[in-house]
Short mmCIF file of C-alpha atoms in Angstrom, two decimals:
data_model
loop_
_atom_site.label_atom_id
_atom_site.label_comp_id
_atom_site.label_asym_id
_atom_site.label_seq_id
_atom_site.Cartn_x
_atom_site.Cartn_y
_atom_site.Cartn_z
CA MET A 1 0.00 0.00 0.00
CA ILE A 2 1.29 3.48 -0.92
CA GLY A 3 -0.70 6.56 0.03
CA GLY A 4 -3.66 4.32 0.93
CA ILE A 5 -3.81 2.89 -2.59
CA ARG A 6 -3.33 -0.79 -3.38
CA VAL A 7 -0.66 -1.01 -6.08
CA LYS A 8 0.24 -3.62 -8.66
CA ARG A 9 3.04 -6.09 -8.13
CA ARG A 10 5.92 -5.13 -10.41
CA LEU A 11 9.40 -6.35 -11.24
CA PHE A 12 10.77 -3.45 -9.20
CA ASP A 13 9.92 -1.63 -5.99
CA HIS A 14 8.80 1.81 -7.11
CA SER A 15 9.01 3.09 -3.55
CA GLU A 16 12.78 3.06 -4.21
CA LEU A 17 12.22 5.31 -7.22
CA ILE A 18 10.21 7.70 -5.04
CA GLU A 19 13.02 7.73 -2.47
CA LEU A 20 15.54 8.52 -5.19
CA CYS A 21 13.39 11.35 -6.56
CA GLU A 22 13.09 12.80 -3.06
CA VAL A 23 16.84 13.36 -2.83
CA PRO A 24 17.78 16.95 -3.75
CA GLY A 25 20.51 17.59 -6.28
CA ILE A 26 20.69 20.40 -8.83
CA SER A 27 23.45 20.70 -11.41
CA GLY A 28 26.79 20.99 -9.64
CA ARG A 29 25.39 19.73 -6.33
CA GLU A 30 24.63 16.09 -7.05
CA GLU A 31 26.54 14.66 -4.07
CA ARG A 32 23.45 13.52 -2.13
CA VAL A 33 22.07 11.75 -5.21
CA ARG A 34 25.41 10.08 -5.85
CA GLU A 35 25.52 8.85 -2.25
CA LYS A 36 21.97 7.46 -2.48
CA ILE A 37 22.67 5.62 -5.73
CA SER A 38 25.88 4.17 -4.28
CA VAL A 39 23.85 2.67 -1.43
CA MET A 40 21.05 1.44 -3.69
CA LEU A 41 23.50 -0.39 -5.95
CA GLY A 42 24.45 -2.70 -3.09
CA VAL A 43 28.00 -3.29 -4.32
CA GLU A 44 31.34 -2.86 -2.60
CA LYS A 45 32.57 0.73 -2.51
CA SER A 46 35.77 -0.43 -4.18
CA GLU A 47 33.72 -1.31 -7.28
CA LEU A 48 32.53 2.29 -7.68
CA ARG A 49 34.49 5.26 -8.92
CA THR A 50 33.74 8.97 -8.81
CA ASP A 51 35.65 11.06 -11.33
CA LYS A 52 36.88 14.59 -10.73
CA ILE A 53 33.69 16.30 -11.97
CA GLY A 54 31.43 14.01 -9.90
CA ASN A 55 30.19 11.31 -12.30
CA LEU A 56 29.56 7.98 -10.55
CA ILE A 57 30.91 5.00 -12.53
CA PHE A 58 30.38 1.26 -12.17
CA GLU A 59 31.91 -1.21 -14.63
CA LYS A 60 30.60 -4.71 -15.22
CA LYS A 61 32.46 -7.29 -17.29
CA GLY A 62 30.63 -9.26 -19.96
CA LEU A 63 30.77 -12.84 -21.20
CA SER A 64 32.87 -11.92 -24.23
CA ASN A 65 33.98 -8.31 -23.66
CA GLU A 66 34.36 -7.92 -27.42
CA LYS A 67 32.51 -4.63 -27.18
CA GLU A 68 32.21 -1.88 -24.61
CA ILE A 69 28.85 -0.19 -23.98
CA LEU A 70 28.47 3.02 -22.00
CA LEU A 71 25.10 3.63 -20.31
CA MET A 72 24.34 7.08 -18.91
CA ALA A 73 21.60 8.75 -16.88
CA HIS A 74 21.95 12.17 -15.28
CA MET A 75 21.62 12.77 -11.55
CA ASP A 76 20.94 16.51 -11.61
CA GLU A 77 17.55 18.20 -11.53
CA ILE A 78 16.37 21.72 -12.26
CA GLY A 79 16.37 24.23 -9.43
CA PHE A 80 18.06 27.45 -8.32
CA TYR A 81 21.20 28.86 -6.76
CA VAL A 82 20.95 31.68 -4.23
CA SER A 83 22.54 34.63 -6.01
CA SER A 84 21.97 37.49 -3.54
CA LEU A 85 20.72 38.18 -0.01
CA ARG A 86 18.43 41.19 -0.08
CA ALA A 87 18.11 43.85 2.60
CA ASP A 88 14.39 43.02 2.94
CA GLY A 89 15.15 39.39 3.90
CA LYS A 90 14.32 37.83 0.53
CA LEU A 91 16.64 35.57 -1.49
CA GLU A 92 17.33 36.35 -5.10
CA VAL A 93 17.88 33.16 -7.09
CA ARG A 94 19.38 32.09 -10.42
CA ASN A 95 17.71 29.39 -12.53
CA VAL A 96 19.56 26.12 -13.06
CA GLY A 97 18.19 24.29 -16.09
CA GLY A 98 14.96 24.84 -17.97
CA ILE A 99 12.58 26.29 -15.39
CA ILE A 100 8.97 26.84 -16.46
CA GLU A 101 8.59 30.40 -15.22
CA GLU A 102 4.78 30.46 -15.17
CA THR A 103 4.71 27.57 -12.65
CA LEU A 104 6.78 29.42 -10.04
CA PRO A 105 4.25 31.65 -8.21
CA GLY A 106 2.90 29.91 -5.14
CA SER A 107 5.61 27.23 -4.89
CA PHE A 108 7.00 25.64 -1.74
CA VAL A 109 10.78 25.32 -1.85
CA GLN A 110 13.67 24.19 0.32
CA VAL A 111 17.04 25.91 0.70
CA PHE A 112 19.98 23.58 1.28
CA THR A 113 22.72 25.25 3.31
CA LYS A 114 26.02 24.11 4.73
CA THR A 115 24.31 23.31 8.05
CA GLY A 116 20.78 22.24 7.21
CA VAL A 117 17.58 22.68 5.25
CA ILE A 118 15.43 25.83 5.42
CA ASP A 119 11.84 25.89 4.17
CA GLY A 120 10.72 28.75 1.98
CA VAL A 121 8.17 29.86 -0.59
CA ILE A 122 8.10 31.64 -3.90
CA GLY A 123 5.16 33.91 -3.39
CA ALA A 124 2.30 34.95 -5.66
CA VAL A 125 0.55 38.27 -6.20
CA PRO A 126 -3.06 38.23 -4.93
CA PRO A 127 -5.69 39.40 -7.43
CA HIS A 128 -6.60 42.09 -4.88
CA LEU A 129 -3.23 43.79 -5.43
CA LYS A 130 -2.78 43.38 -9.16
CA ALA A 131 -4.99 46.42 -9.76
CA ASP A 132 -2.46 48.41 -7.73
CA GLY A 133 0.30 47.42 -10.12
CA VAL A 134 1.99 44.91 -7.84
CA SER A 135 4.02 42.49 -9.97
CA PHE A 136 5.47 39.05 -9.32
CA GLU A 137 9.06 38.84 -8.08
CA LYS A 138 11.03 35.62 -8.44
CA VAL A 139 12.48 35.62 -4.94
CA VAL A 140 12.43 33.11 -2.09
CA ASP A 141 10.79 34.13 1.18
CA VAL A 142 12.15 32.24 4.21
CA GLY A 143 10.44 34.45 6.76
CA ALA A 144 13.49 36.64 7.40
CA LYS A 145 12.95 40.36 8.06
CA ASN A 146 16.38 41.48 6.84
CA ARG A 147 19.76 40.31 5.56
CA ASP A 148 21.11 39.69 9.07
CA GLU A 149 18.28 37.24 9.79
CA ILE A 150 19.05 35.38 6.56
CA LEU A 151 22.63 34.95 7.72
CA GLU A 152 21.46 33.84 11.17
CA LEU A 153 19.49 31.06 9.45
CA GLY A 154 22.76 29.89 7.89
CA ILE A 155 21.84 30.84 4.33
CA ASP A 156 24.45 32.30 2.00
CA VAL A 157 25.11 32.93 -1.67
CA MET A 158 25.63 29.68 -3.67
CA ASP A 159 23.36 27.63 -1.43
CA TYR A 160 20.87 25.81 -3.64
CA VAL A 161 17.10 25.65 -3.78
CA VAL A 162 14.75 22.91 -4.97
CA PHE A 163 10.99 22.61 -5.10
CA ARG A 164 9.67 20.75 -2.08
CA LYS A 165 9.19 17.12 -3.11
CA THR A 166 5.88 15.33 -2.98
CA TYR A 167 4.38 12.55 -5.07
CA ALA A 168 1.07 11.15 -6.22
CA LEU A 169 0.31 7.64 -7.45
CA LEU A 170 -2.58 8.06 -9.87
CA ASN A 171 -4.88 5.22 -10.90
CA ASN A 172 -2.23 2.63 -9.87
CA ASP A 173 -0.05 3.08 -12.97
CA TYR A 174 0.95 6.75 -13.02
CA LEU A 175 3.58 8.33 -10.79
CA ALA A 176 3.71 12.12 -10.66
CA MET A 177 6.68 13.74 -8.93
CA ARG A 178 9.35 16.40 -9.30
CA SER A 179 12.74 15.16 -10.64
CA LEU A 180 11.51 12.05 -12.45
CA ASP A 181 13.75 13.68 -15.06
CA ASP A 182 16.11 11.93 -14.84
CA ARG A 183 15.86 9.92 -11.65
CA PHE A 184 13.80 7.32 -13.53
CA GLY A 185 16.87 6.95 -15.76
CA CYS A 186 19.17 6.64 -12.75
CA PHE A 187 16.80 4.04 -11.29
CA THR A 188 16.74 2.16 -14.60
CA LEU A 189 20.54 1.82 -14.54
CA ILE A 190 20.42 0.62 -10.92
CA GLU A 191 17.77 -2.01 -11.67
CA VAL A 192 19.47 -3.23 -14.84
CA SER A 193 22.85 -3.54 -13.13
CA ARG A 194 21.60 -5.69 -10.27
CA ASN A 195 21.09 -9.06 -11.97
CA LEU A 196 22.62 -8.44 -15.38
CA ASN A 197 24.76 -10.99 -17.21
CA PRO A 198 25.87 -8.87 -20.17
CA ARG A 199 27.46 -10.15 -23.34
CA SER A 200 29.72 -7.09 -23.60
CA LYS A 201 31.48 -4.99 -21.01
CA VAL A 202 29.04 -2.41 -19.65
CA ILE A 203 29.99 0.90 -18.07
CA PHE A 204 27.18 2.37 -15.97
CA ALA A 205 27.59 6.12 -15.48
CA TRP A 206 25.39 8.43 -13.42
CA THR A 207 26.31 11.84 -14.75
CA VAL A 208 26.39 15.39 -13.43
CA GLN A 209 25.40 18.75 -14.91
CA GLU A 210 23.33 17.49 -17.82
CA GLU A 211 20.77 20.24 -17.38
CA VAL A 212 23.39 22.96 -17.98
CA GLY A 213 25.07 21.56 -21.08
CA LEU A 214 25.84 17.82 -20.81
CA ARG A 215 28.98 18.66 -18.83
CA GLY A 216 29.36 15.32 -17.06
CA ALA A 217 29.00 13.38 -20.30
CA LYS A 218 31.61 15.58 -21.96
CA ALA A 219 34.01 14.68 -19.16
CA LEU A 220 33.25 10.98 -19.72
CA ALA A 221 34.03 11.39 -23.42
CA ASN A 222 37.60 12.22 -22.37
CA GLN A 223 37.81 8.96 -20.42
CA TYR A 224 36.04 6.42 -22.63
CA ILE A 225 35.66 5.68 -26.33
CA PRO A 226 33.05 2.89 -26.18
CA ASP A 227 31.59 0.94 -29.07
CA LEU A 228 28.15 2.28 -28.24
CA ALA A 229 26.83 5.10 -26.03
CA ILE A 230 23.29 4.94 -24.65
CA ALA A 231 21.52 7.70 -22.77
CA ILE A 232 18.46 6.99 -20.65
CA ASP A 233 16.62 10.29 -20.44
CA SER A 234 13.18 11.85 -20.62
CA PHE A 235 10.92 12.08 -23.66
CA ALA A 236 8.62 15.09 -23.47
CA CYS A 237 5.09 14.37 -24.58
CA CYS A 238 2.60 15.10 -25.84
CA SER A 239 2.89 17.64 -28.66
CA LYS A 240 1.84 17.93 -32.30
CA GLN A 241 5.16 16.52 -33.52
CA ASN A 242 4.81 13.39 -31.39
CA ALA A 243 1.08 13.07 -30.82
CA HIS A 244 1.40 9.32 -31.47
CA ILE A 245 3.57 8.89 -28.35
CA GLU A 246 1.46 8.01 -25.33
CA LEU A 247 2.04 7.08 -21.72
CA GLY A 248 1.38 3.38 -21.22
CA LYS A 249 2.34 2.30 -24.74
CA GLY A 250 5.93 1.40 -23.94
CA PRO A 251 9.43 2.90 -23.82
CA VAL A 252 10.54 5.29 -26.54
CA VAL A 253 13.53 5.45 -28.83
CA ARG A 254 14.41 9.15 -29.18
CA ALA A 255 15.09 8.98 -32.91
CA PHE A 256 16.50 12.47 -32.88
CA ASP A 257 16.44 15.61 -30.76
CA ASN A 258 18.27 18.93 -30.74
CA SER A 259 21.61 17.30 -29.97
CA SER A 260 21.82 14.06 -31.96
CA ILE A 261 20.36 11.42 -34.23
CA SER A 262 20.14 7.89 -32.83
CA SER A 263 21.98 5.23 -34.83
CA TYR A 264 19.62 3.83 -37.45
CA GLU A 265 21.14 0.34 -37.24
CA ILE A 266 21.01 0.20 -33.44
CA THR A 267 17.47 1.56 -33.44
CA LYS A 268 16.39 -1.15 -35.89
CA PHE A 269 18.07 -3.79 -33.70
CA ILE A 270 16.32 -2.53 -30.56
CA VAL A 271 12.90 -2.32 -32.21
CA SER A 272 13.29 -5.83 -33.67
CA LEU A 273 14.36 -7.17 -30.28
CA ALA A 274 11.39 -5.52 -28.57
CA HIS A 275 8.97 -7.10 -31.06
CA LYS A 276 10.62 -10.49 -30.61
CA GLU A 277 10.34 -10.26 -26.80
CA GLY A 278 6.77 -8.92 -26.87
CA ILE A 279 7.81 -5.59 -25.34
CA PRO A 280 5.84 -2.55 -26.55
CA ILE A 281 8.02 0.19 -28.03
CA GLN A 282 7.54 3.63 -29.55
CA ILE A 283 9.73 5.85 -31.76
CA GLY A 284 9.56 9.62 -31.65
CA VAL A 285 11.38 12.93 -31.96
CA THR A 286 11.67 15.62 -29.33
CA GLY A 287 13.57 18.73 -28.34
CA GLY A 288 16.33 19.03 -25.79
CA GLY A 289 19.56 17.07 -25.71
CA ASN A 290 21.00 13.88 -24.24
CA ASP A 291 24.30 12.74 -22.75
CA ALA A 292 25.06 10.18 -25.46
CA SER A 293 25.12 12.89 -28.14
CA VAL A 294 28.60 14.10 -27.11
CA PHE A 295 30.10 10.76 -28.17
CA VAL A 296 29.08 11.15 -31.81
CA GLU A 297 31.96 13.58 -32.37
CA LYS A 298 34.28 10.86 -31.06
CA GLY A 299 33.04 8.51 -33.79
CA VAL A 300 30.84 6.50 -31.41
CA PRO A 301 27.30 5.48 -32.45
CA MET A 302 24.62 6.41 -29.94
CA VAL A 303 21.00 5.85 -29.10
CA ALA A 304 18.73 7.57 -26.61
CA LEU A 305 16.06 5.53 -24.81
CA SER A 306 13.29 6.87 -22.64
CA VAL A 307 9.80 6.63 -21.33
CA PRO A 308 7.20 9.26 -22.19
CA VAL A 309 7.04 12.01 -19.56
CA ARG A 310 4.02 14.27 -19.23
CA TYR A 311 4.51 17.79 -17.79
CA LEU A 312 8.30 17.60 -18.16
CA HIS A 313 10.36 20.13 -16.14
CA SER A 314 7.43 20.92 -13.88
CA GLN A 315 6.74 20.04 -10.25
CA VAL A 316 4.32 17.30 -11.39
CA GLU A 317 6.28 15.31 -13.98
CA MET A 318 4.38 12.11 -14.73
CA ILE A 319 5.32 8.67 -16.06
CA ASN A 320 3.51 5.36 -16.47
CA LEU A 321 5.22 2.73 -14.33
CA ASN A 322 4.45 0.02 -16.90
CA ASP A 323 6.58 1.94 -19.41
CA LEU A 324 9.44 2.01 -16.92
CA GLU A 325 9.12 -1.71 -16.27
CA ASN A 326 9.22 -2.41 -20.00
CA LEU A 327 12.25 -0.14 -20.43
CA ILE A 328 14.13 -2.11 -17.77
CA LYS A 329 13.16 -5.38 -19.47
CA LEU A 330 14.19 -4.13 -22.91
CA LEU A 331 17.53 -2.69 -21.82
CA THR A 332 18.38 -5.85 -19.86
CA LYS A 333 17.59 -8.08 -22.83
CA PHE A 334 19.56 -5.81 -25.18
CA LEU A 335 22.67 -5.98 -23.01
CA GLU A 336 22.41 -9.76 -22.79
CA VAL A 337 22.58 -10.18 -26.56
CA PHE A 338 24.43 -7.17 -28.00
#
């Protein structure tokens, strides 16, 4: 039972996904997420490596090791950095990643400081005051009267802010929660790694700073030249260009986006494998970018896999858990045979 609702039995425990989504971690401050994933993996610490920029890496040998496959999912989420402490006690903030500005008024947030967590809000202008010309300000109110009180709370410039996390399980199959982008991808890599017997060597990488320019992946491209790079990341739906993509109809191959074009041969292989295994699959195009795209310039073929995400980059991102289960099945089967 979750939230008083009886849920389906699945191949994975989605309460673990909820726990992972609850961990705060904007671009450049992914350390809590990295720590959580390290625990969830259940392997010896000596088997994990963290590179200088903060990517978490776990390598698993295959039966033949003829090829090397790099799997990536990014740990960071959208949020804010505190950029200034105002004299009136408010915090000015700087966006990190693609914030939907119109969703900000009336949001609960949390400020993560060196010493603890401070609750706050991004306020809204009441209709009663709009006639007086009062306009919305994107600032965080933590209840401080002045700058000195902000400092007494332990808040300073470069502390980070995230939306307060909550979740809803809708009609058994749909999970809505902030930071499903890309914690569902991180969770996918964790689940796949647990009982995998791959044919090729697999490098699992949980990357940093994807939301601000694929920075972690670019660092990985200086460490590895794999035979194939795969990104597990969100697929925004539903728009006119991909109206055929629906939640509940299976994982998605991101055929192309603003950063790359998935390998035609690998895409064909994956689609054929899905049909053979009776796993539903969809193919679509979207905007945005993905971590695997940076490897194309290194001469490495890539493919981006996802599940459809409704309300992407909002506080109520939504996925269908059946799609996630099928993505885990498909990726596991692919790594067993490729």
